[in-house]
PDB file of C-alpha atoms and ligand atoms in Angstrom:
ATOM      1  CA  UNK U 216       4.186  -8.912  14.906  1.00  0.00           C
ATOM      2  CA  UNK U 217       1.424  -7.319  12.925  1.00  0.00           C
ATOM      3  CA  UNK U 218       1.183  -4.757  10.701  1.00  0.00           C
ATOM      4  CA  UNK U 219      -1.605  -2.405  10.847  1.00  0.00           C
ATOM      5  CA  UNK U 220      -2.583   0.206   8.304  1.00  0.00           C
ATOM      6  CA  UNK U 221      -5.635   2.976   9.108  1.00  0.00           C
ATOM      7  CA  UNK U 222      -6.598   3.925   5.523  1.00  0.00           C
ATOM      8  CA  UNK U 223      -8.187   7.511   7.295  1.00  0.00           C
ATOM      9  CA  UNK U 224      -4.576   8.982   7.607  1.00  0.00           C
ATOM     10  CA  UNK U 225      -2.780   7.291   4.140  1.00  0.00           C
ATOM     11  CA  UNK U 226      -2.875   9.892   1.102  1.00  0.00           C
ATOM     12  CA  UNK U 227      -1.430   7.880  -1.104  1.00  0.00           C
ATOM     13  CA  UNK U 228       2.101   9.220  -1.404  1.00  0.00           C
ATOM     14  CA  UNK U 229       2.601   5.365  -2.152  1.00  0.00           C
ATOM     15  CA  UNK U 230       6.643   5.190  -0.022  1.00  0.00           C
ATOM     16  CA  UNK U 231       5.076   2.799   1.715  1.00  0.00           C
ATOM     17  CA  UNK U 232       4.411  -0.313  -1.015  1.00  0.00           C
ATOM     18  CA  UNK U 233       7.217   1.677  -3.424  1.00  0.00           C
ATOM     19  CA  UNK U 234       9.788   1.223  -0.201  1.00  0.00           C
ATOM     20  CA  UNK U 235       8.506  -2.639   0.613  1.00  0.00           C
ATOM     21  CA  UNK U 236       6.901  -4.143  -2.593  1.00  0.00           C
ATOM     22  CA  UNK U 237       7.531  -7.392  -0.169  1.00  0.00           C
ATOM     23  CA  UNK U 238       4.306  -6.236   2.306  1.00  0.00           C
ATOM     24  CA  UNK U 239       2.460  -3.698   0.725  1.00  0.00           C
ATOM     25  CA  UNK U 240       0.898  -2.812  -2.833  1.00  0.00           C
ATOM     26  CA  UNK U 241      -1.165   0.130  -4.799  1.00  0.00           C
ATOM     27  CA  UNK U 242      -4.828   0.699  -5.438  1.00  0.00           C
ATOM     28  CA  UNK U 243      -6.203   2.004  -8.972  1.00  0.00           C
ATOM     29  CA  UNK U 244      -6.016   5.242  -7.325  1.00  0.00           C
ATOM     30  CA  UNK U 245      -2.678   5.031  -5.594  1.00  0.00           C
ATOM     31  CA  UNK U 246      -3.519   4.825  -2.063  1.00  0.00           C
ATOM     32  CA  UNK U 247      -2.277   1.592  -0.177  1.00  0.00           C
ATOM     33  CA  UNK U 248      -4.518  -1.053  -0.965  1.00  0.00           C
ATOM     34  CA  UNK U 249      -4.079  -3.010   2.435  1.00  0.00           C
ATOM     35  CA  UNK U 250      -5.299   0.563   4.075  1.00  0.00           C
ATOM     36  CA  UNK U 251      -7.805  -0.811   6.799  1.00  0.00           C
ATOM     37  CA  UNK U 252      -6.463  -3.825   7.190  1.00  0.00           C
ATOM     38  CA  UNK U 253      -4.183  -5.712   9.966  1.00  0.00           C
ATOM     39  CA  UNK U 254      -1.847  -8.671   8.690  1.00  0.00           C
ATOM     40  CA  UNK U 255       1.005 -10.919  10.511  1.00  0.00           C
ATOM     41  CA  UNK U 256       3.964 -10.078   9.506  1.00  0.00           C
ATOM     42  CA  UNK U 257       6.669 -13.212   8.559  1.00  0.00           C
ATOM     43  CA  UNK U 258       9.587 -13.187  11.178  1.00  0.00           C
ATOM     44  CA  UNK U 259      11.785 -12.930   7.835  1.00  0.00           C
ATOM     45  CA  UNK U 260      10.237  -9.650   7.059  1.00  0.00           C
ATOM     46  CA  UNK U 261      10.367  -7.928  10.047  1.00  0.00           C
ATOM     47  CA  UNK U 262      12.870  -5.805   8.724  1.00  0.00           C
ATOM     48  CA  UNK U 263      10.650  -4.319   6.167  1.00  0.00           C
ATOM     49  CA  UNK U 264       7.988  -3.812   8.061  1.00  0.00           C
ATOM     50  CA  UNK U 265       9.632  -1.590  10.251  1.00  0.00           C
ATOM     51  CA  UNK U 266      11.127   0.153   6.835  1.00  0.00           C
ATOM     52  CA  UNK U 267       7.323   0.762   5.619  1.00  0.00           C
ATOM     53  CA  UNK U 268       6.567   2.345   9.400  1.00  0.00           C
ATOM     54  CA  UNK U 269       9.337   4.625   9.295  1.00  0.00           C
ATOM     55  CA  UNK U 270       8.604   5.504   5.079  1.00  0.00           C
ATOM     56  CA  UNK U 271       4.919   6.946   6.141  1.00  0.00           C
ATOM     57  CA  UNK U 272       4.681  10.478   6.675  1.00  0.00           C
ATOM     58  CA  UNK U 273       1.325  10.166   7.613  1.00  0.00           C
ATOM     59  CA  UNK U 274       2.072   7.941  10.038  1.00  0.00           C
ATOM     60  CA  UNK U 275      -0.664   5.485   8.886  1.00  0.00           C
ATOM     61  CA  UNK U 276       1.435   2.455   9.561  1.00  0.00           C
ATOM     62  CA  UNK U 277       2.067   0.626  12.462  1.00  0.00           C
ATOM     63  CA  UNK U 278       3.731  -2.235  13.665  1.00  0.00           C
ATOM     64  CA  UNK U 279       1.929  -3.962  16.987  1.00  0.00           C
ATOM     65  CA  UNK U 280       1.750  -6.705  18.904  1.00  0.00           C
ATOM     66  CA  UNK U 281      -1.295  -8.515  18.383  1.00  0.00           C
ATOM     67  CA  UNK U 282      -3.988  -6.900  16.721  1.00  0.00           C
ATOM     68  CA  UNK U 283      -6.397  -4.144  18.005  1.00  0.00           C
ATOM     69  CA  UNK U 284      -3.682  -2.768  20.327  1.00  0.00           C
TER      70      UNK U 284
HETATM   71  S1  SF4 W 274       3.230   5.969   2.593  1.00  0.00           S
HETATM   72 FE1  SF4 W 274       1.489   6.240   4.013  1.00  0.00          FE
HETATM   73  S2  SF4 W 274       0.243   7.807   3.050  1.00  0.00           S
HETATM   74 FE2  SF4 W 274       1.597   6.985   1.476  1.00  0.00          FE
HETATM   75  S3  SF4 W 274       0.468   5.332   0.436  1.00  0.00           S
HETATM   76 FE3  SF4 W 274       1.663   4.414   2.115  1.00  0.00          FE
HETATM   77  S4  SF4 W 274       0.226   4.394   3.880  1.00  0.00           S
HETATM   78 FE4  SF4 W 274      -0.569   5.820   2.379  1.00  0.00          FE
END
């Protein structure tokens, strides 16, 4: 699975890399600094990528198939 991340919708309320330190980090200014990016996601970590998903309130963070879908 891969995690996707569309850096138009974060606002940097920074759940996501506070909640999963494991997949995500913080910019200089607080936004999520893998925002526009797509990355595999290790089968051991599956669990916490769902957990950053669901810790978005902007709903910026998805979890997908392959990427582009
Ligand atoms: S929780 Fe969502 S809005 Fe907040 S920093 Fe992470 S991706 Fe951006």
């Amino acid at each position: 699975m891969y995690l996707t991340i569309d850096k138009s919708k974060c606002m940097g309320h920074g759940r996501c890399y506070g909640e999963v330190p494991s997949l995500l980090s913080d910019d200089e200014e607080g936004f999520v600094a893998e925002g526009g990016t797509t990355f595999e996601v290790p089968a051991e970590l599956h669990d916490d990528a769902v957990t950053a998903v669901n810790a978005c309130p902007e709903l910026a963070i998805a979890l997908v198939a392959r990427p582009g879908v």
